Amino acid sequence: MMTNSANILIVDDDTALLQALPQALFLRMPNVNVDTSDSAAGALQLIRAREYDAIVSDIKMPGMDGLALLVKIRELRQNTPTLLITGHGDHNLAIQALRGGAYDFIQKPIDRDYFVAALRRAIQTHQLQLQVLEQQRALEGYAKSLELKVQERTNELLEANAAKDEFISMASHELKTPLSSLKGMTQLLHRRLIRAGSQEVTNLVSMENSIRRMEVLVNDLLSISYIETGKLALHCRRCNMGDLCQSLVDEFQAGSNPSPVIHVDIADEIIEADVDAERISQVILNLLANARKYSPARSPIHVSLKRLDDLCIISVRDQGVGIPPEELPQIFERFYRAPSIEVQTGSSVGFGLGLYISHQIVERHGGKIHVESSPGSGSVFSVALPLPVDDAPTDSAELESSQQLM
Ligand code: ADP
């Protein structure tokens, strides 16, 4: 079906045919405007001036013939279908015409119905092509505007992200100083009250606990800020992992009220690794804090250290609530706290950053952190750290390897 009126051009040196064909079309295709030209040269002028929906040309004409005209049309108007009129039985010319890019050929004597049907098809093809082109252009425009929007949005997000990073960094640094002096003053007060034998010291305990919780939060924010801005530097030294684990367990027990039951299983052999002791301590303390947080108060925690080939494995096992399988893939994500897991012991304060930070720190050491857990039977978090290749005896020679991270 032709949507709009169509413009066609008929080219023929036979003036009788040049009059007869438009008349035949006028009756059968009233929507069609017909231009005519009795020469290829005249036709080219018209073709340059306007775009036709179809061109019909005799193939045999004096001067430039139909085939030569077809070549020019293909150069000027690649999408305009051209039909060539051939003599009766002129198969070779017809084939040449099709090879030269003609849309169709019409044999003389011209069958009016065939002519009209062929022309209608050609016009439809052209109009469809135009529609497709138009839609293509519209789509391209739309794709470009979308691309532009995505780019703008990305820039906005990058800016917002940078502003967020800056805020977290600033806020955590600003909070750290007053918190440290608050902690110092409370410790001083604690000592004074003890010296004076005052009962008031018990009131200080909950204050100290609150300060400790705030310290954990501020430290998490500081760590995340270092990680996000690529400023988390590792200062690795050769370290006795057994001593480190034992001192962390002692520190954790001393700092928790009530003190948790922790079973420690440290391999007899000396296991040493090149680690940033402060950062690895952060990881282990976080695993211990989680083990306590997500277990009943008196439920025991197991800490083990062993060598496995060229790795040292530190495991923290609890007998707490455990983690449903569908939550496992997410727990190492930033700010993720499993909604179905409830805190069992102590405060529920937390940003859901501890495991993300631990994961980052362990990976930066070239290690892996892994969890096995099932609801009701507790969780085991294992940290695997690479052992030094040389495994040299430990004379506490410092291997100050400061790696700039990220
Ligand atoms: P936070 O403990 O501050 O919420 P983490 O990043 O340390 O953040 O842990 C992420 C989540 O993983 C926790 O909110 C909890 O749902 C789950 N999780 C972590 N450790 C344990 C554990 N030992 N037992 C059960 N769930 C845990």
XYZ file of C-alpha atoms and ligand atoms in Angstrom:
433
model
C 0.000 0.000 0.000
C 1.353 3.411 -0.989
C 1.128 5.820 1.898
C 1.716 9.163 0.176
C 1.436 10.507 -3.309
C 4.419 9.465 -5.379
C 6.630 11.222 -7.897
C 7.912 9.300 -10.831
C 9.952 10.135 -13.896
C 9.538 8.519 -17.317
C 12.401 8.875 -19.810
C 11.913 7.888 -23.471
C 12.934 9.359 -26.814
C 9.681 7.936 -28.283
C 7.363 10.898 -27.699
C 4.220 8.869 -28.460
C 5.069 6.470 -25.621
C 6.050 9.429 -23.460
C 2.478 10.663 -23.726
C 0.731 7.285 -23.605
C 2.385 5.966 -20.433
C 1.454 8.895 -18.140
C -2.129 8.652 -19.386
C -2.243 4.945 -18.620
C -0.902 5.684 -15.146
C -3.218 8.613 -14.528
C -6.230 6.282 -14.749
C -4.778 3.474 -12.663
C -2.655 5.401 -10.132
C -4.291 8.769 -9.496
C -1.870 9.589 -6.615
C 1.136 9.529 -8.851
C 2.711 12.703 -10.283
C 4.535 11.976 -13.481
C 7.439 13.995 -14.908
C 8.736 13.103 -18.347
C 11.932 13.640 -20.287
C 12.745 12.676 -23.868
C 16.479 12.382 -23.193
C 18.832 10.999 -20.586
C 20.553 14.374 -20.247
C 17.243 16.140 -19.543
C 16.310 13.376 -17.111
C 19.554 13.848 -15.145
C 18.759 17.528 -14.624
C 15.378 16.598 -13.161
C 16.883 13.818 -11.020
C 19.439 16.230 -9.602
C 16.663 18.647 -8.664
C 14.297 16.241 -6.904
C 14.092 12.777 -5.470
C 11.733 10.477 -7.363
C 10.044 7.432 -5.915
C 10.749 5.551 -9.140
C 12.294 6.193 -12.552
C 11.280 4.406 -15.747
C 13.621 4.699 -18.719
C 13.817 3.232 -22.179
C 17.037 1.319 -22.563
C 17.711 2.261 -26.148
C 17.994 5.978 -26.660
C 20.268 8.087 -28.857
C 23.189 9.703 -27.028
C 23.242 8.428 -23.454
C 21.276 5.174 -23.357
C 19.241 3.697 -20.505
C 22.140 1.648 -19.087
C 24.437 4.681 -18.925
C 21.634 6.679 -17.336
C 21.181 3.872 -14.784
C 24.847 4.191 -13.765
C 24.374 7.952 -13.197
C 21.162 7.414 -11.248
C 22.933 4.888 -9.008
C 25.595 7.519 -8.312
C 23.149 10.356 -7.670
C 20.203 8.610 -6.089
C 21.291 5.208 -4.859
C 17.939 4.386 -3.326
C 15.685 5.325 -6.227
C 14.418 2.198 -7.977
C 14.886 2.342 -11.738
C 12.898 0.266 -14.211
C 14.270 -0.124 -17.731
C 12.137 -0.731 -20.824
C 13.710 -3.311 -23.133
C 12.817 -4.431 -26.616
C 10.859 -7.655 -27.025
C 13.131 -10.675 -26.442
C 16.093 -8.491 -25.551
C 17.170 -10.796 -22.762
C 20.818 -9.822 -22.764
C 20.003 -6.169 -22.248
C 17.481 -7.063 -19.547
C 20.156 -9.076 -17.703
C 22.662 -6.244 -18.094
C 20.084 -3.861 -16.687
C 19.488 -6.030 -13.605
C 23.231 -6.509 -13.097
C 23.653 -2.743 -13.329
C 21.276 -2.354 -10.397
C 17.912 -1.860 -12.186
C 14.958 -2.632 -9.957
C 13.046 -4.399 -12.759
C 12.702 -4.427 -16.529
C 9.610 -4.047 -18.699
C 9.393 -5.557 -22.121
C 7.915 -3.924 -25.156
C 5.117 -4.018 -26.181
C 4.293 -2.766 -22.718
C 1.604 -4.653 -20.882
C -0.121 -1.826 -19.015
C -1.159 -3.955 -16.034
C 2.308 -5.440 -15.631
C 3.805 -1.950 -15.939
C 1.515 -0.540 -13.257
C 2.130 -3.501 -10.918
C 5.931 -3.227 -11.326
C 5.837 0.510 -10.763
C 3.644 0.144 -7.693
C 6.114 -2.341 -6.202
C 9.033 -0.027 -6.954
C 7.310 2.962 -5.358
C 6.390 0.945 -2.278
C 9.940 -0.325 -1.942
C 11.291 3.207 -2.147
C 8.804 4.622 0.312
C 9.500 1.795 2.739
C 13.206 2.424 2.359
C 12.652 6.093 3.169
C 10.616 5.172 6.225
C 13.301 2.769 7.399
C 15.954 5.429 6.870
C 13.880 7.956 8.782
C 13.377 5.528 11.656
C 17.038 4.647 11.602
C 17.916 8.318 11.853
C 15.422 8.816 14.679
C 16.861 5.796 16.480
C 20.401 7.041 16.004
C 19.373 10.423 17.394
C 17.709 8.722 20.341
C 20.743 6.516 20.965
C 22.993 9.598 20.888
C 20.796 11.491 23.330
C 20.722 8.435 25.599
C 24.485 8.131 25.409
C 24.771 11.777 26.335
C 22.395 11.316 29.272
C 24.304 8.261 30.502
C 27.553 10.216 30.257
C 26.055 13.164 32.156
C 24.617 10.856 34.794
C 27.941 9.002 35.099
C 29.744 12.296 35.613
C 27.221 13.329 38.252
C 27.603 9.975 40.007
C 31.382 10.194 39.869
C 31.221 13.648 41.385
C 28.763 12.499 44.044
C 30.954 9.503 44.778
C 34.042 11.672 45.116
C 32.109 14.021 47.419
C 30.959 11.017 49.494
C 34.533 9.678 49.732
C 35.749 13.095 50.789
C 32.997 13.399 53.378
C 33.655 9.951 54.863
C 37.365 10.683 55.003
C 36.856 14.072 56.617
C 34.189 12.893 59.062
C 36.167 9.859 60.203
C 39.362 11.878 60.685
C 37.492 14.611 62.554
C 35.762 12.073 64.807
C 38.927 10.182 65.594
C 40.665 12.977 67.543
C 37.905 13.841 70.062
C 37.189 10.130 70.448
C 40.833 9.425 71.301
C 40.904 12.151 73.936
C 37.590 10.915 75.350
C 39.071 7.433 75.574
C 42.247 8.784 77.220
C 40.273 10.770 79.776
C 38.048 7.803 80.632
C 41.076 5.585 81.144
C 42.600 8.234 83.419
C 39.376 8.515 85.351
C 39.176 4.731 85.577
C 42.649 4.538 87.120
C 41.907 7.383 89.565
C 38.661 5.795 90.712
C 40.400 2.480 91.249
C 43.155 4.170 93.205
C 40.566 5.947 95.342
C 38.729 2.624 95.844
C 35.542 4.182 94.515
C 32.488 2.099 93.573
C 31.805 4.609 90.798
C 34.172 2.640 88.563
C 31.328 0.277 87.562
C 29.471 3.214 86.001
C 32.463 3.868 83.809
C 32.330 0.420 82.225
C 29.296 1.080 80.027
C 30.818 4.414 79.003
C 34.024 2.629 78.009
C 32.021 0.049 76.066
C 30.225 2.811 74.156
C 33.535 4.471 73.365
C 34.913 1.141 72.123
C 31.916 0.643 69.839
C 32.275 4.145 68.474
C 35.954 3.477 67.918
C 35.103 0.385 65.842
C 32.686 2.407 63.710
C 35.092 5.286 63.186
C 37.926 2.872 62.350
C 35.680 1.093 59.821
C 34.897 4.446 58.211
C 38.580 5.366 58.131
C 39.504 2.023 56.569
C 36.792 2.276 53.943
C 37.939 5.779 53.128
C 41.544 4.545 52.652
C 40.357 1.625 50.530
C 38.066 3.716 48.304
C 40.668 6.375 47.692
C 43.486 3.886 47.096
C 45.420 5.068 50.133
C 45.460 1.884 52.165
C 49.166 1.220 52.450
C 50.443 -2.104 53.753
C 53.570 -2.102 55.905
C 54.524 -5.759 55.837
C 57.019 -7.314 58.211
C 57.890 -10.871 59.040
C 55.589 -11.827 61.838
C 55.127 -14.833 64.143
C 51.518 -15.677 63.375
C 51.066 -17.866 66.471
C 52.098 -15.036 68.800
C 49.919 -12.603 66.864
C 46.832 -14.844 67.095
C 47.339 -15.524 70.807
C 47.802 -11.835 71.659
C 44.689 -10.923 69.646
C 42.617 -13.533 71.455
C 43.910 -12.191 74.805
C 43.177 -8.616 73.771
C 39.703 -9.565 72.590
C 38.874 -11.469 75.768
C 40.122 -8.657 77.971
C 38.089 -6.104 76.086
C 34.773 -8.024 76.071
C 32.307 -8.116 78.884
C 31.337 -10.842 79.659
C 34.572 -12.377 78.524
C 33.882 -15.001 75.810
C 35.106 -18.598 75.987
C 37.747 -18.990 73.304
C 39.538 -22.243 72.525
C 42.837 -21.665 70.799
C 44.541 -24.304 68.705
C 47.877 -23.045 67.440
C 50.235 -25.350 65.539
C 53.397 -26.341 67.455
C 55.710 -25.300 64.639
C 56.578 -21.635 64.253
C 54.588 -20.124 61.414
C 55.810 -16.829 60.089
C 54.352 -14.637 57.367
C 55.081 -11.250 55.868
C 52.063 -9.243 56.894
C 50.944 -5.821 57.984
C 50.322 -6.917 61.568
C 47.987 -4.026 62.302
C 45.763 -4.735 59.294
C 45.712 -8.512 59.814
C 44.863 -7.879 63.473
C 41.947 -5.778 62.270
C 40.731 -8.761 60.214
C 41.036 -11.301 63.027
C 39.488 -8.994 65.621
C 36.591 -8.395 63.247
C 36.061 -12.141 62.805
C 36.197 -12.613 66.585
C 33.742 -9.756 67.118
C 31.343 -11.270 64.565
C 31.698 -14.747 66.092
C 30.656 -13.295 69.435
C 28.004 -10.983 68.032
C 26.181 -13.711 66.141
C 26.373 -16.400 68.905
C 24.750 -16.767 72.332
C 26.872 -15.130 75.072
C 28.366 -18.310 76.545
C 28.789 -20.157 73.277
C 32.488 -21.032 72.721
C 34.585 -19.667 69.882
C 37.426 -21.675 68.344
C 40.513 -20.059 66.873
C 43.056 -22.156 65.027
C 46.296 -21.527 63.177
C 47.950 -24.090 60.941
C 50.184 -24.418 57.915
C 48.781 -25.925 54.735
C 51.457 -26.280 52.032
C 52.637 -22.735 51.319
C 49.762 -21.104 53.163
C 48.997 -20.248 56.732
C 45.362 -20.712 57.662
C 43.722 -18.814 60.473
C 40.195 -19.972 61.275
C 37.591 -18.473 63.545
C 34.703 -20.835 64.254
C 31.545 -20.101 66.176
C 28.530 -22.166 67.138
C 26.110 -19.338 66.600
C 23.136 -18.642 64.362
C 24.968 -19.394 61.108
C 24.299 -17.843 57.717
C 21.612 -18.981 55.264
C 23.102 -20.107 51.914
C 21.362 -17.324 49.971
C 23.089 -14.678 52.121
C 26.589 -16.104 51.748
C 27.449 -14.434 48.409
C 26.564 -10.996 49.791
C 28.136 -10.851 53.220
C 31.491 -9.570 51.899
C 29.802 -6.691 50.094
C 30.083 -3.108 51.252
C 27.417 -2.004 53.766
C 25.726 -5.420 53.637
C 24.029 -6.771 56.756
C 21.951 -9.913 56.307
C 18.397 -8.920 57.267
C 17.536 -12.405 58.545
C 20.521 -12.637 60.926
C 20.011 -11.108 64.324
C 22.723 -10.007 66.712
C 22.806 -12.444 69.663
C 25.332 -10.886 72.028
C 26.324 -7.303 72.665
C 25.489 -4.288 70.614
C 23.992 -4.434 67.138
C 25.887 -1.307 66.089
C 27.598 -1.793 62.736
C 27.722 -0.552 59.187
C 28.088 -3.925 57.485
C 31.657 -2.969 56.573
C 33.776 -5.339 58.652
C 33.822 -8.297 56.255
C 34.223 -6.054 53.201
C 37.268 -4.409 54.772
C 38.632 -7.795 55.912
C 38.217 -9.181 52.405
C 40.074 -6.202 50.906
C 42.919 -6.423 53.414
C 43.363 -10.186 52.950
C 43.284 -9.933 49.154
C 45.864 -7.153 49.234
C 48.114 -9.573 51.114
C 47.672 -12.021 48.240
C 45.429 -14.179 50.417
C 41.837 -15.376 50.468
C 39.033 -15.226 52.984
C 36.475 -17.974 52.954
C 33.314 -18.848 54.893
C 31.485 -22.078 55.553
C 28.244 -21.804 57.378
C 24.792 -23.189 57.820
C 21.909 -21.864 59.883
C 21.838 -23.312 63.376
C 25.297 -24.845 63.337
C 27.522 -21.789 63.245
C 30.122 -20.407 60.897
C 33.796 -20.881 60.115
C 35.676 -17.960 58.596
C 39.115 -18.918 57.282
C 41.864 -16.581 56.216
C 44.565 -18.087 54.009
C 47.763 -16.035 53.742
C 50.779 -16.901 51.590
C 53.922 -17.918 53.467
C 57.252 -16.386 52.465
C 58.825 -18.258 49.565
C 62.290 -18.439 51.133
C 60.878 -19.437 54.533
C 64.113 -18.073 56.018
C 64.821 -18.381 59.767
C 63.324 -15.529 61.677
C 65.873 -13.113 63.049
C 63.196 -10.456 62.968
C 64.920 -8.885 59.998
C 62.374 -6.397 58.974
C 61.008 -6.704 55.534
C 59.575 -3.284 55.332
C 57.610 -3.697 52.194
C 55.308 -0.840 51.838
C 52.870 -1.586 49.092
C 50.772 1.183 47.771
C 47.391 -0.382 47.329
C 44.971 -0.318 44.488
P 28.414 -6.096 60.621
O 28.767 -7.237 61.519
O 28.879 -4.767 61.089
O 26.965 -6.098 60.255
P 30.153 -7.424 58.681
O 30.628 -6.931 57.364
O 31.179 -7.800 59.681
O 29.193 -6.294 59.217
O 29.211 -8.665 58.422
C 28.241 -8.605 57.399
C 27.052 -9.484 57.741
O 27.438 -10.863 57.665
C 26.517 -9.298 59.150
O 25.595 -8.235 59.190
C 25.863 -10.642 59.416
O 24.581 -10.650 58.830
C 26.736 -11.622 58.636
N 27.755 -12.284 59.498
C 29.057 -11.953 59.621
N 29.694 -12.787 60.480
C 28.776 -13.678 60.904
C 28.790 -14.809 61.791
N 29.916 -15.188 62.396
N 27.624 -15.485 61.959
C 26.500 -15.121 61.328
N 26.415 -14.067 60.486
C 27.526 -13.364 60.282
